Short mmCIF file of C-alpha atoms in Angstrom, two decimals:
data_model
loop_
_atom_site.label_atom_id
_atom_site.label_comp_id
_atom_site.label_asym_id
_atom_site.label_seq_id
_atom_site.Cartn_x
_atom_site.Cartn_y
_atom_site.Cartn_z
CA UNK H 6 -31.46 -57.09 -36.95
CA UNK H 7 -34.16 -58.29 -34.51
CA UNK H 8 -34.26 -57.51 -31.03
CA UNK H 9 -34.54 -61.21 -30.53
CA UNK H 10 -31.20 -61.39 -32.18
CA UNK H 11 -29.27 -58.82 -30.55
CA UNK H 12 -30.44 -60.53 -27.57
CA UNK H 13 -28.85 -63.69 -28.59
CA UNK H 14 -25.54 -61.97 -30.01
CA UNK H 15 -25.56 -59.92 -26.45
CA UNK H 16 -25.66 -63.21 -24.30
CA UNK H 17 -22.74 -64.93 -26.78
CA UNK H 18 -20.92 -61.98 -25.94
CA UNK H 19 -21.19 -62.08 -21.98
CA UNK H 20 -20.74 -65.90 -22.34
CA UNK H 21 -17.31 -64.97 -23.93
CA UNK H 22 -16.49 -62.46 -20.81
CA UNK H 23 -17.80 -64.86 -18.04
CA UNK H 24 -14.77 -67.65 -19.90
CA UNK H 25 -12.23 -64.58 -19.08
CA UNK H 26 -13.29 -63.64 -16.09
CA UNK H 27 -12.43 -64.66 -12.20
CA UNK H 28 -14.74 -62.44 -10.06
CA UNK H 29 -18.44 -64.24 -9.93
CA UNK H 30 -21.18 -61.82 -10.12
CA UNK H 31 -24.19 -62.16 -7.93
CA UNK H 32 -26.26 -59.60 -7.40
CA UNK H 33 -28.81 -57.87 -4.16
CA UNK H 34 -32.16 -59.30 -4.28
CA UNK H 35 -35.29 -58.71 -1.92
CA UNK H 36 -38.09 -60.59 -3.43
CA UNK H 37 -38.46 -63.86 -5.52
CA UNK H 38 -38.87 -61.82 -8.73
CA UNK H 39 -35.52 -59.75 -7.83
CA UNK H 40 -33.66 -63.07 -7.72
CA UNK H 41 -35.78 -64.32 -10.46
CA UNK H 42 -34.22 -61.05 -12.70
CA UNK H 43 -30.81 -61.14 -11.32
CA UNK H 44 -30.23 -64.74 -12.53
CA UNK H 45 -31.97 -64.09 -16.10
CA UNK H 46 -28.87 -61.83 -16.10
CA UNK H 47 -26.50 -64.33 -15.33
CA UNK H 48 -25.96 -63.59 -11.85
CA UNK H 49 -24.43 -66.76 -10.19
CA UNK H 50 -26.55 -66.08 -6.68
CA UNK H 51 -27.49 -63.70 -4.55
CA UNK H 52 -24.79 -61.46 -2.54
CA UNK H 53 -27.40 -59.72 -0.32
CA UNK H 54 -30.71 -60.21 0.83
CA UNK H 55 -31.56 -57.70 3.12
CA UNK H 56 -34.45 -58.80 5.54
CA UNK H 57 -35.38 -55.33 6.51
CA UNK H 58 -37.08 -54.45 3.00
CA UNK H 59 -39.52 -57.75 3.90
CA UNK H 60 -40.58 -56.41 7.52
CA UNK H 61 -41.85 -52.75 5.77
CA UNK H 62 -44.58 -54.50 3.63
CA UNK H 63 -48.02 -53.10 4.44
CA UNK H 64 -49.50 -56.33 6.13
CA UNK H 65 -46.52 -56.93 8.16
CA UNK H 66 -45.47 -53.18 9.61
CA UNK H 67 -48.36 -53.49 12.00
CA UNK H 68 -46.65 -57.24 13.55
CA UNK H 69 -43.20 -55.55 13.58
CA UNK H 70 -44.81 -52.76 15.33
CA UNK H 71 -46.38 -54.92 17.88
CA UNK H 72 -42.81 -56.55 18.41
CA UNK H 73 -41.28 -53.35 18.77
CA UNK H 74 -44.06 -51.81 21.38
CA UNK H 75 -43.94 -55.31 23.54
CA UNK H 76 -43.21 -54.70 27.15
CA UNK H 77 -41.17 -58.33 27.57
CA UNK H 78 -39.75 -61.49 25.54
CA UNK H 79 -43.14 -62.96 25.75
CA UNK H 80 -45.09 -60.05 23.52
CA UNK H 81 -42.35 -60.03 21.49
CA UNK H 82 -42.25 -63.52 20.50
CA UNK H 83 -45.84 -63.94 20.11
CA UNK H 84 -45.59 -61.26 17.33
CA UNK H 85 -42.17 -62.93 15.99
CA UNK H 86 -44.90 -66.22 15.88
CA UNK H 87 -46.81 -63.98 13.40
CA UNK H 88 -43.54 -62.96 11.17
CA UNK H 89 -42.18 -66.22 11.34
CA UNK H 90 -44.35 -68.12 8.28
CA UNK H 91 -44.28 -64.62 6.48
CA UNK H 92 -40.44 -64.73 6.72
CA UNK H 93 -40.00 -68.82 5.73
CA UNK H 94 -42.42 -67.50 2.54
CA UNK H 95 -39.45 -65.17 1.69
CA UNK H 96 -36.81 -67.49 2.02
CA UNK H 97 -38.55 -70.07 0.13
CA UNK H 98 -39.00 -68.13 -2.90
CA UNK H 99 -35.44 -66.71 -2.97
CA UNK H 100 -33.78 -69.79 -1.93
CA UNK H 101 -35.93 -71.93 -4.72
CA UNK H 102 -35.31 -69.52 -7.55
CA UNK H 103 -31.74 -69.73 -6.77
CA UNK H 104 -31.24 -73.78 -6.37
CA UNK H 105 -27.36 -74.40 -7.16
CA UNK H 106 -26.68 -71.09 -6.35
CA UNK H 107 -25.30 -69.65 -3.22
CA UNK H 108 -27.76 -66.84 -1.43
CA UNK H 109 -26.25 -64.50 1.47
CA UNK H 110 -29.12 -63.62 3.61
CA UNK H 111 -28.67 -61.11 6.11
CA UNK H 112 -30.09 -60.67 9.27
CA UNK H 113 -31.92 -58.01 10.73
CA UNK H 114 -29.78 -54.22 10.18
CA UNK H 115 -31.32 -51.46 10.71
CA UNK H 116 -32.40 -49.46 14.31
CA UNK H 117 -35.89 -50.42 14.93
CA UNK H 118 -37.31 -47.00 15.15
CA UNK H 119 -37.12 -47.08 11.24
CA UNK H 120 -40.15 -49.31 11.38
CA UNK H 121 -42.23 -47.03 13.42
CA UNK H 122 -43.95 -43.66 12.58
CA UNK H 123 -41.70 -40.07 13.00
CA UNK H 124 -42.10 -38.63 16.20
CA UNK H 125 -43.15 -34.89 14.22
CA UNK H 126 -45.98 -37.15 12.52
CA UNK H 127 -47.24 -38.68 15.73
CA UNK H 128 -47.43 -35.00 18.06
CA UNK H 129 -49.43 -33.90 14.68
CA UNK H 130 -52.12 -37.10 15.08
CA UNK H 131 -51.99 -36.50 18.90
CA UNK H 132 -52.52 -32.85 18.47
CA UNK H 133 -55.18 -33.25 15.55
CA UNK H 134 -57.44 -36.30 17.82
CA UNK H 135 -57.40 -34.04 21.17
CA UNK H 136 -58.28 -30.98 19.34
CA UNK H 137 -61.25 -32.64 17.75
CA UNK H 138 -62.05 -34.41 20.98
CA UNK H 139 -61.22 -37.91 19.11
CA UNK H 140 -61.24 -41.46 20.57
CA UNK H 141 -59.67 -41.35 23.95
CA UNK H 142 -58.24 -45.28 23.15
CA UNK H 143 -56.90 -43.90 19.80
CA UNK H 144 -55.19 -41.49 21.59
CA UNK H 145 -53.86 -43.06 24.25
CA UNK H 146 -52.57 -45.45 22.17
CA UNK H 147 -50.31 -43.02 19.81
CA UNK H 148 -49.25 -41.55 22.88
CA UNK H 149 -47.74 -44.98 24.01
CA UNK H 150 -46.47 -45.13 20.60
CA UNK H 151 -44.70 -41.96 20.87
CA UNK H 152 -43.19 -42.60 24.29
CA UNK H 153 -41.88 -45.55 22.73
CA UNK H 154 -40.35 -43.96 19.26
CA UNK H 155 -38.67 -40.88 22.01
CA UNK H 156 -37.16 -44.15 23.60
CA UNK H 157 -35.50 -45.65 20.74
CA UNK H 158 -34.54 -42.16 18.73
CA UNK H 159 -30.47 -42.10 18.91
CA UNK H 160 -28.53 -38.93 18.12
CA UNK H 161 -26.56 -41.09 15.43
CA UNK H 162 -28.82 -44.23 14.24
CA UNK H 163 -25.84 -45.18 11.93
CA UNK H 164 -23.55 -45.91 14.93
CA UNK H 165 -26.29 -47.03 17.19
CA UNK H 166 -28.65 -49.72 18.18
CA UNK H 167 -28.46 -51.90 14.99
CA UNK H 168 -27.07 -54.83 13.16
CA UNK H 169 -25.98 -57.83 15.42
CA UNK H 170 -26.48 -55.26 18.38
CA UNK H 171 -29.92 -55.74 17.98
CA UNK H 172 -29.42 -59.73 17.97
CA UNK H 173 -27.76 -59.37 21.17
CA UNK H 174 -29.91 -57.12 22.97
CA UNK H 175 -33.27 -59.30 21.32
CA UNK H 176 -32.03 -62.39 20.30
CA UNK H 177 -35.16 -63.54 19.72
CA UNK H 178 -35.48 -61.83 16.51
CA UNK H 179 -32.70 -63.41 15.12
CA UNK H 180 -33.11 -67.20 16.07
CA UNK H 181 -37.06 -65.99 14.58
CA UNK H 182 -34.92 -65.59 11.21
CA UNK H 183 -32.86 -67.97 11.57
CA UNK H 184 -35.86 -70.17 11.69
CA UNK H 185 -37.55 -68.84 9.12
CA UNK H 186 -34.45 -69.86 6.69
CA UNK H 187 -33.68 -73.26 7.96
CA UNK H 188 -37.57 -74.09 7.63
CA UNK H 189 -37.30 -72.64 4.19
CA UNK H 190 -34.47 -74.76 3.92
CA UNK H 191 -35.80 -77.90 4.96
CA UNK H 192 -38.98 -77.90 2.64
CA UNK H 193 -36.23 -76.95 -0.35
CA UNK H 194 -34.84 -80.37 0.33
CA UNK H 195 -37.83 -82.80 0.97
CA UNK H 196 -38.77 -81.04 -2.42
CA UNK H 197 -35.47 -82.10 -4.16
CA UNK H 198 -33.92 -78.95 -4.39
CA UNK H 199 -30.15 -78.29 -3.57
CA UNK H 200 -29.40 -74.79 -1.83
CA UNK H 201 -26.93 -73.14 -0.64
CA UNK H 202 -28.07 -70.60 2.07
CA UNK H 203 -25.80 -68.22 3.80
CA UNK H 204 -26.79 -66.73 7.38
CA UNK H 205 -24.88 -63.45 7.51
CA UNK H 206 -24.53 -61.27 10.58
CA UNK H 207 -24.13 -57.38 9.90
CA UNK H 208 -22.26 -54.97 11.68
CA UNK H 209 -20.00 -56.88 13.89
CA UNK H 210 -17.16 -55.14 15.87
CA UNK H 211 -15.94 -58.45 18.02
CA UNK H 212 -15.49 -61.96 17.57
CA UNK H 213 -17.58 -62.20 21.59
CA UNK H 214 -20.78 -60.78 19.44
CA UNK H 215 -20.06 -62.98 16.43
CA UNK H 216 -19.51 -66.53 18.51
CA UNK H 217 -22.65 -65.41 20.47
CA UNK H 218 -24.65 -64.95 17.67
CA UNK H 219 -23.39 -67.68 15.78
CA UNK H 220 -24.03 -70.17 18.71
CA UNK H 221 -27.78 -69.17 18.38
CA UNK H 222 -28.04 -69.48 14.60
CA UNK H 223 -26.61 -73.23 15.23
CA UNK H 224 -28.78 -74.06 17.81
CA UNK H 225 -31.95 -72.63 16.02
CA UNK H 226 -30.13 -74.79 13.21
CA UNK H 227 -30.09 -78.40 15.04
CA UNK H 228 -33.33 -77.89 16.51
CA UNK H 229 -34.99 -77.43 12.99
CA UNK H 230 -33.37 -80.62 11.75
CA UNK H 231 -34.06 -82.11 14.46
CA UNK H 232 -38.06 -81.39 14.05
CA UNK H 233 -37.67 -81.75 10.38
CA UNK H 234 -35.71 -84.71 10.16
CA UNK H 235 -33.95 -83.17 7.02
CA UNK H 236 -29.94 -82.88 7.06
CA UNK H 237 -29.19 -79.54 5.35
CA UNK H 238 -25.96 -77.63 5.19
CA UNK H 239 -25.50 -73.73 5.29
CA UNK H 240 -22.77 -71.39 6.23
CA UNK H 241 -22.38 -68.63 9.06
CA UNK H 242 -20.62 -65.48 7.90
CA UNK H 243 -20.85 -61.53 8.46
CA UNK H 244 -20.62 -58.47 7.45
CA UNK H 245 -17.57 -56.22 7.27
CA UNK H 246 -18.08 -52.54 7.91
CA UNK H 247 -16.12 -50.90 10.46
CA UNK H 248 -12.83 -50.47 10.92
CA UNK H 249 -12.21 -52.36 13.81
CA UNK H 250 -13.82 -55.62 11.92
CA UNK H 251 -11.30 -54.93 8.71
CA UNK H 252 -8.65 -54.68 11.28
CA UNK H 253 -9.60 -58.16 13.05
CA UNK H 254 -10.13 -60.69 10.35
CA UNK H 255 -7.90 -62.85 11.54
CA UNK H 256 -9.28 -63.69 14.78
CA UNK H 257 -13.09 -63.70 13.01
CA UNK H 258 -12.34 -66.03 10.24
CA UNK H 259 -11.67 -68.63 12.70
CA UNK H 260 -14.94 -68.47 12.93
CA UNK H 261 -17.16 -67.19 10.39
CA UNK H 262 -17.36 -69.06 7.52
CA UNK H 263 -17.22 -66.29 4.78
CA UNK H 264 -16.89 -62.52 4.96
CA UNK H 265 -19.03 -59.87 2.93
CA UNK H 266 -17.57 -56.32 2.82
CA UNK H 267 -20.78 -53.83 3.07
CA UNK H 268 -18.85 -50.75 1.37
CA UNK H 269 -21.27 -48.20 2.22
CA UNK H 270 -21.30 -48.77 5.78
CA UNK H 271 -17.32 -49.27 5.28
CA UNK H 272 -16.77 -45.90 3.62
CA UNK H 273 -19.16 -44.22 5.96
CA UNK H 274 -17.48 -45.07 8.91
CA UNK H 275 -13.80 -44.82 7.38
CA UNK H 276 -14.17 -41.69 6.09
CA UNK H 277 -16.26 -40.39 8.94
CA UNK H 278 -19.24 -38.89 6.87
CA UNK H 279 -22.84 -40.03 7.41
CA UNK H 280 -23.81 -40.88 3.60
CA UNK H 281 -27.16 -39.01 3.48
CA UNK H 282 -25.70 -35.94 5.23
CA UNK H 283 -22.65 -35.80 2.73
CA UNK H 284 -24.17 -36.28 -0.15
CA UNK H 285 -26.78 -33.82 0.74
CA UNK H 286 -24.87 -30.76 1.64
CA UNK H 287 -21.12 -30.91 0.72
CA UNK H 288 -19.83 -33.83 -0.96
CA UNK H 289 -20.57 -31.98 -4.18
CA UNK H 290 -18.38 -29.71 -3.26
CA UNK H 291 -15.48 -31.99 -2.42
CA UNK H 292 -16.27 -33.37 -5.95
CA UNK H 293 -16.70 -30.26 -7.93
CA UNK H 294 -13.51 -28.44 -6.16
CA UNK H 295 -11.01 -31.89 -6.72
CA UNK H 296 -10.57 -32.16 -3.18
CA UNK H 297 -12.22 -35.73 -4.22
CA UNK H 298 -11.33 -37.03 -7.37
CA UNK H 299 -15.07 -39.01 -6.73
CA UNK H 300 -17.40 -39.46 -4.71
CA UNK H 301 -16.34 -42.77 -2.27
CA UNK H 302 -19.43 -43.85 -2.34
CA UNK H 303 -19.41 -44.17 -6.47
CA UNK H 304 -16.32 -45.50 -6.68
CA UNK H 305 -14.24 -47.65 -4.19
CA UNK H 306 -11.35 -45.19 -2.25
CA UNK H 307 -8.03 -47.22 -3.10
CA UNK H 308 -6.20 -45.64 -0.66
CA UNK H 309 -8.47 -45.87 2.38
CA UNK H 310 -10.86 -48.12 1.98
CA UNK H 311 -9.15 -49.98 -0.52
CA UNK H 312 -6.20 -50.56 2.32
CA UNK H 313 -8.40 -51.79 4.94
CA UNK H 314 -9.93 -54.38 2.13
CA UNK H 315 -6.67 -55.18 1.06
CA UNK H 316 -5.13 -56.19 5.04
CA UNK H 317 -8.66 -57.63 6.21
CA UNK H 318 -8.48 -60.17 3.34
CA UNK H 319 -4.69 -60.77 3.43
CA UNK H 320 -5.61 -61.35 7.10
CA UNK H 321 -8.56 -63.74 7.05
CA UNK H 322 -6.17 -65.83 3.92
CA UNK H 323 -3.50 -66.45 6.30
CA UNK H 324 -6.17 -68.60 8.55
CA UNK H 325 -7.42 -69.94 5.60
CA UNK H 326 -6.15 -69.49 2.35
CA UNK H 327 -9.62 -70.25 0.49
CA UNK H 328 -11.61 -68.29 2.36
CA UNK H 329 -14.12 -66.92 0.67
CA UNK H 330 -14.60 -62.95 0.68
CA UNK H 331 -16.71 -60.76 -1.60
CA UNK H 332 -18.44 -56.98 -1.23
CA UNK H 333 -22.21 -56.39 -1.31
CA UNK H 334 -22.62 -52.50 -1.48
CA UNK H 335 -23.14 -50.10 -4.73
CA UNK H 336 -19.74 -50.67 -5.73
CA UNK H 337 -20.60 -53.92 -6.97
CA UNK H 338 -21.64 -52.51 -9.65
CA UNK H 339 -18.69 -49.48 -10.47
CA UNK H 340 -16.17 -50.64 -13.00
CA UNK H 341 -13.36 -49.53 -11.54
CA UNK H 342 -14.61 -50.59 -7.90
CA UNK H 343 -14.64 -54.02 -9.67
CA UNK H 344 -11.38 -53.63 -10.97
CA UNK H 345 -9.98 -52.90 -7.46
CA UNK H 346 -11.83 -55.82 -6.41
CA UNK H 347 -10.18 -58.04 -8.82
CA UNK H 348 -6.57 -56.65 -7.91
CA UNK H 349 -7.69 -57.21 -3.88
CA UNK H 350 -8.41 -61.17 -4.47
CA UNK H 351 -12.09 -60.76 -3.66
CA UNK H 352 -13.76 -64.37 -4.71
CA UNK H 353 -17.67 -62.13 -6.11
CA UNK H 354 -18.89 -58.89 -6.31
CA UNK H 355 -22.77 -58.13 -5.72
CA UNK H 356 -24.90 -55.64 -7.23
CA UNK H 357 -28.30 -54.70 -8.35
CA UNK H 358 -29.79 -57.34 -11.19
CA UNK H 359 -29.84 -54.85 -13.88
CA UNK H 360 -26.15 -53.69 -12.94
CA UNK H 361 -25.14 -57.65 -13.47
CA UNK H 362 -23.96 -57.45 -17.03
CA UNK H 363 -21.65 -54.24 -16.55
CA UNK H 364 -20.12 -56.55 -13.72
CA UNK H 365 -20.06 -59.18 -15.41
CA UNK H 366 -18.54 -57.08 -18.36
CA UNK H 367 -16.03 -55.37 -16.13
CA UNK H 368 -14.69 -58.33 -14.05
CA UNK H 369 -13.48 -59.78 -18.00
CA UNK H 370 -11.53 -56.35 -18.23
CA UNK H 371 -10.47 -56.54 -15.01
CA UNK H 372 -9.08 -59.98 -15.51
CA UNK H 373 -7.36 -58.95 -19.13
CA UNK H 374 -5.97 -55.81 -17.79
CA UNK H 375 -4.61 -57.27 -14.79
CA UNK H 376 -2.63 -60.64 -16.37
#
C-alpha cells in the first residue's frame, strides 16, 4: 500500500472520529506555518497564540529591549511604534491561514526580564570590557542594562510581575497588541476574509483587572474601526490559572466573553510546585515511589485540578449556559486529560499541531465511552 494511500485511509478514519466526537480540537500555534500545520491536521483553529515567542525573534529582541530599558511612557511607546507593524505581520498571517476558524490570541505573559540578558552573563561582559580597557560607552551601557535586569529580577517570576499585571502596570503594551490584531483584522476584511479573532487576557485574579483591561482592548478596538472604516467583530476572554480565578467564574463571565483554562499555570499554582523545579529534582520521585500515580503536568489531576475545572465551568454556565470554555496547556494533547475534559463539558481542547490527531482520536473515545 502507498504512503499516499494510507494517507487517504488515515484521514477517512479521523473523518469517521470527528462525526463521533463533541470536543473540537484546535491546536497552539506561533507562526503562520504552525497554524498552516495545525489545520492540515484538522485542527478547527487555534487555542493559543502566545505573543511572547514573536517578541524573542533576533530583529525584534533589541526593540523589546529598548521598551523595557525606557525611562517613561514616551520611550516606551516609541519602541512599541517599532513592534507594532512587526506584530499586525503576525496576526495577519495567523488570522488569514485560519479564515472561518476561531484564533485565541493571547496577550503579553511572561515577566519582562525574560527578554533581557542574565544578570551572571552581563557582570561577565562588564568584567571582560573593563579588564581589557574596552569602550567606555559599551560599558556604560551594560551597566545600565544590568541595573535595570537587578530591578526587574523577582524571587518567584511565576507569581510575579506578569500576565495582565503587566497590562496594568504598562498598558501601553497591550492596547500596542491590541492594535496590532484589530489592524490585522481590518485588512482580513477589506480583503474578503471572515475571521474570528479572540483577544485573551492571561493570568487574571479579579474581575477590577479584567474590566480594566478589557475597557482598553475596546477602546483600542473602536478607534481602529473608526480609522479603518471596517466593522469587524472579535471576542474578549482570559485565561484561567489560579485558584482564585477557578473560584470566581461567575462574577468574570459576566464579562469575558469565553474562558481558556491554561493547565500548567493551573496545576502549578494548585499544587504549589514551580514546574521546572519539580520536574527537575523530585517529581520523579513522587512518580517512581506512587505517591503520584502521574505526573500532573502529563495528565490532568481529577481530583484537584479536575474539581476546580469542574466548579469554575459549572459556575460561568449558570450566567450563561453556552458559554464557551476550553483548556490550552499540554494536556490538550493527553488522552485521558481529554477524556476528563469531555466528562467536565469543556466546548475544545488545544494542543500542539502534530498532537491534533491523537485529540482528535481521543475526544471520539471520549464521546463513545462516556454515552
Amino acid at each position: 500500500m502507498t504512503s499516499s494511500a494510507m494517507g487517504k485511509e488515515f484521514q477517512t478514519f479521523l473523518g469517521w472520529a470527528d462525526d463521533v466526537k463533541r470536543l473540537d480540537v484546535r491546536a497552539n500555534a506561533d507562526t503562520p506555518e504552525d497554524a498552516q500545520k495545525a489545520r492540515d491536521f484538522g485542527a478547527k483553529g487555534i487555542g493559543l497564540t502566545r505573543t511572547e515567542h514573536m517578541f524573542m525573534a533576533q530583529d525584534r529582541l533589541p526593540v523589546v529591549q529598548e521598551m523595557i530599558l525606557a525611562d517613561d511612557v514616551a520611550g516606551r511607546e516609541a519602541a512599541l511604534a517599532k513592534l507594532l507593524p512587526m506584530q499586525r505581520e503576525d496576526f495577519y498571517g495567523i488570522l488569514k491561514v485560519m479564515a472561518g476558524f476561531p484564533v485565541t490570541i493571547r496577550l503579553l505573559d511572561p515577566p519582562l526580564h525574560e527578554f533581557l540578558p542574565s544578570k551572571e552573563e552581563l557582570l561577565v561582559e562588564i568584567t571582560k570590557l573593563k579588564c581589557l580597557n574596552g569602550d567606555k560607552e559599551e560599558i556604560a551601557e551594560k551597566e545600565a542594562l544590568l541595573k535595570r535586569v537587578e530591578h526587574l529580577s523577582e524571587f518567584n517570576p511565576m507569581l510575579g510581575h506578569r500576565g495582565c499585571r503587566l497590562g496594568i502596570t504598562y498598558p501601553e503594551i497591550y492596547a500596542m497588541q491590541a492594535r496590532a490584531i484589530f489592524e490585522a483584522v481590518a485588512q482580513l476584511t477589506k480583503e474578503g476574509y471572515e475571521v474570528e479573532p479572540e483577544v485573551e487576557v492571561p493570568l487574571i485574579i479579579h474581575i477590577n483587572e479584567f474590566k480594566r483591561l478589557k475597557d482598553l482592548i475596546n477602546g483600542v478596538g473602536d478607534a481602529v474601526k473608526e480609522e479603518t472604516g471596517v466593522d469587524f467583530s472579535y471576542t474578549v476572554g482570559t485565561m484561567i490559572e489560579v485558584p482564585r480565578a477557578a473560584l470566581t467564574t461567575d462574577q468574570l463571565a459576566k464579562e469575558a466573553q469565553f474562558f481558556s483554562f491554561g493547565t500548567n499555570d493551573l496545576t502549578q499554582t494548585t499544587f504549589g510546585f514551580s514546574r521546572d523545579d519539580a520536574e527537575g529534582k523530585f517529581l520523579h520521585t513522587y512518580v517512581d515511589q506512587k505517591v503520584l500515580p502521574v505526573s500532573p503536568f502529563v495528565t490532568l489531576d481529577e481530583s484537584g485540578v479536575g474539581k476546580l475545572m469542574d466548579m469554575a465551568i459549572k459556575a460561568a454556565r449558570e450566567v450563561d449556559p453556552d458559554f464557551l470554555i476550553g483548556i490550552c496547556g499540554e494536556h490538550g494533547g493527553d488522552p485521558e486529560s481529554i477524556e476528563l475534559c469531555h466528562r467536565l463539558g469543556l466546548n475544545f481542547v488545544s494542543c500542539s499541531p502534530y498532537r491534533v490527531p491523537i485529540a482528535r482520536l481521543a475526544a471520539a473515545q471520549a464521546a463513545i465511552q462516556n454515552k
